[in-house]
PDB file of C-alpha atoms in Angstrom:
ATOM      1  CA  MET A 169     -17.247 109.206 100.876  1.00 89.00           C
ATOM      2  CA  ASN A 170     -14.602 110.576 103.254  1.00 91.00           C
ATOM      3  CA  ASN A 171     -11.306 110.634 101.358  1.00 94.00           C
ATOM      4  CA  ILE A 172      -8.528 113.238 101.463  1.00 94.00           C
ATOM      5  CA  THR A 173      -5.126 113.553  99.793  1.00 96.00           C
ATOM      6  CA  LEU A 174      -2.519 116.003 101.114  1.00 95.00           C
ATOM      7  CA  ILE A 175       0.975 116.763  99.833  1.00 97.00           C
ATOM      8  CA  GLY A 176       3.252 118.801 102.052  1.00 96.00           C
ATOM      9  CA  ASN A 177       6.421 118.932 104.136  1.00 97.00           C
ATOM     10  CA  LEU A 178       7.006 117.494 107.599  1.00 97.00           C
ATOM     11  CA  THR A 179       7.438 120.237 110.199  1.00 96.00           C
ATOM     12  CA  LYS A 180       9.669 118.257 112.578  1.00 96.00           C
ATOM     13  CA  ASP A 181      11.412 114.904 113.013  1.00 95.00           C
ATOM     14  CA  LEU A 182       9.059 112.006 113.722  1.00 96.00           C
ATOM     15  CA  GLU A 183       8.858 110.083 116.986  1.00 95.00           C
ATOM     16  CA  LEU A 184       7.527 106.533 116.807  1.00 96.00           C
ATOM     17  CA  LYS A 185       5.389 105.474 119.775  1.00 97.00           C
ATOM     18  CA  TYR A 186       3.374 102.374 120.616  1.00 97.00           C
ATOM     19  CA  LEU A 187      -0.197 102.187 121.879  1.00 95.00           C
ATOM     20  CA  PRO A 188      -0.281 100.741 125.417  1.00 94.00           C
ATOM     21  CA  THR A 189      -3.339  98.562 124.778  1.00 93.00           C
ATOM     22  CA  ASN A 190      -2.126  96.459 121.837  1.00 95.00           C
ATOM     23  CA  ASN A 191       1.436  97.688 121.123  1.00 95.00           C
ATOM     24  CA  THR A 192       0.449  99.120 117.708  1.00 96.00           C
ATOM     25  CA  PRO A 193       3.046 101.528 116.250  1.00 98.00           C
ATOM     26  CA  VAL A 194       1.773 105.110 115.880  1.00 97.00           C
ATOM     27  CA  VAL A 195       3.321 108.382 114.748  1.00 97.00           C
ATOM     28  CA  ASN A 196       1.768 111.859 115.125  1.00 96.00           C
ATOM     29  CA  TYR A 197       3.050 114.638 112.887  1.00 96.00           C
ATOM     30  CA  THR A 198       2.171 117.966 111.322  1.00 96.00           C
ATOM     31  CA  LEU A 199       2.165 118.480 107.582  1.00 96.00           C
ATOM     32  CA  ALA A 200       2.734 121.988 106.139  1.00 96.00           C
ATOM     33  CA  VAL A 201       0.574 122.196 103.006  1.00 96.00           C
ATOM     34  CA  ASN A 202       0.961 125.246 100.740  1.00 93.00           C
ATOM     35  CA  ASN A 203      -2.237 127.277 100.308  1.00 90.00           C
ATOM     36  CA  PRO A 204      -2.061 129.172  96.987  1.00 83.00           C
ATOM     37  CA  PHE A 205      -5.343 130.995  97.696  1.00 86.00           C
ATOM     38  CA  ARG A 206      -4.099 132.844 100.803  1.00 86.00           C
ATOM     39  CA  LYS A 207      -1.232 135.331 100.698  1.00 85.00           C
ATOM     40  CA  ASP A 208       0.632 137.142 103.472  1.00 83.00           C
ATOM     41  CA  GLU A 209       1.312 140.896 103.601  1.00 83.00           C
ATOM     42  CA  GLU A 210       4.237 140.555 101.179  1.00 86.00           C
ATOM     43  CA  GLY A 211       2.250 138.557  98.600  1.00 83.00           C
ATOM     44  CA  ASN A 212       3.846 135.178  99.372  1.00 84.00           C
ATOM     45  CA  THR A 213       1.711 132.051  99.590  1.00 85.00           C
ATOM     46  CA  THR A 214       1.053 130.734 103.095  1.00 92.00           C
ATOM     47  CA  ALA A 215       0.788 127.204 104.450  1.00 93.00           C
ATOM     48  CA  ASP A 216      -1.882 125.293 106.336  1.00 94.00           C
ATOM     49  CA  PHE A 217      -0.617 123.074 109.148  1.00 95.00           C
ATOM     50  CA  ILE A 218      -2.527 119.790 109.271  1.00 94.00           C
ATOM     51  CA  ASN A 219      -2.175 117.350 112.187  1.00 93.00           C
ATOM     52  CA  CYS A 220      -1.891 113.748 110.978  1.00 94.00           C
ATOM     53  CA  VAL A 221      -1.722 110.293 112.596  1.00 94.00           C
ATOM     54  CA  THR A 222      -0.410 107.094 110.982  1.00 95.00           C
ATOM     55  CA  PHE A 223      -0.643 103.581 112.447  1.00 95.00           C
ATOM     56  CA  GLY A 224       1.006 100.200 111.922  1.00 96.00           C
ATOM     57  CA  LYS A 225       3.725  99.343 109.436  1.00 97.00           C
ATOM     58  CA  GLN A 226       3.248 102.652 107.606  1.00 96.00           C
ATOM     59  CA  ALA A 227       4.041 104.496 110.859  1.00 96.00           C
ATOM     60  CA  GLU A 228       7.252 102.485 111.263  1.00 97.00           C
ATOM     61  CA  ASN A 229       8.295 103.243 107.665  1.00 96.00           C
ATOM     62  CA  LEU A 230       7.523 106.950 108.052  1.00 96.00           C
ATOM     63  CA  ALA A 231       9.595 107.221 111.235  1.00 95.00           C
ATOM     64  CA  THR A 232      12.489 105.279 109.669  1.00 95.00           C
ATOM     65  CA  TYR A 233      12.786 106.989 106.295  1.00 96.00           C
ATOM     66  CA  MET A 234      11.357 110.505 106.704  1.00 96.00           C
ATOM     67  CA  ALA A 235      12.631 113.554 108.624  1.00 95.00           C
ATOM     68  CA  LYS A 236      11.881 117.248 109.029  1.00 96.00           C
ATOM     69  CA  GLY A 237      11.404 118.979 105.667  1.00 95.00           C
ATOM     70  CA  CYS A 238      10.727 115.828 103.645  1.00 96.00           C
ATOM     71  CA  LYS A 239       7.871 116.032 101.159  1.00 97.00           C
ATOM     72  CA  VAL A 240       5.140 113.527 102.028  1.00 96.00           C
ATOM     73  CA  ALA A 241       1.885 112.552 100.304  1.00 96.00           C
ATOM     74  CA  VAL A 242      -0.887 111.396 102.633  1.00 94.00           C
ATOM     75  CA  ASN A 243      -4.045 109.628 101.506  1.00 94.00           C
ATOM     76  CA  GLY A 244      -6.646 108.851 104.136  1.00 92.00           C
ATOM     77  CA  ARG A 245      -9.854 110.020 105.770  1.00 91.00           C
ATOM     78  CA  LEU A 246     -10.586 113.291 107.508  1.00 89.00           C
ATOM     79  CA  GLN A 247     -11.608 113.173 111.171  1.00 88.00           C
ATOM     80  CA  VAL A 248     -12.140 116.197 113.399  1.00 86.00           C
ATOM     81  CA  ARG A 249     -11.242 115.809 117.093  1.00 79.00           C
ATOM     82  CA  GLN A 250     -12.113 118.110 119.958  1.00 77.00           C
TER      83      GLN A 250
END
């Protein structure tokens, strides 16, 4: 099973785009997820920056109602791209 849940903050304002082939709404964004297991030199927790993609109606809702700094929960599947 390939299932992942992330909770973090958006790193910048979202830009809604549409795929040229079938006009599907898509939004690409980065989620800053706190990592309590890794500390910086001063002892503060650090964050992992995870690239995410959302399609369809959910992408439209994200772009409409969310902005930089908003806390977002993402549930989906993990895919590694090269």
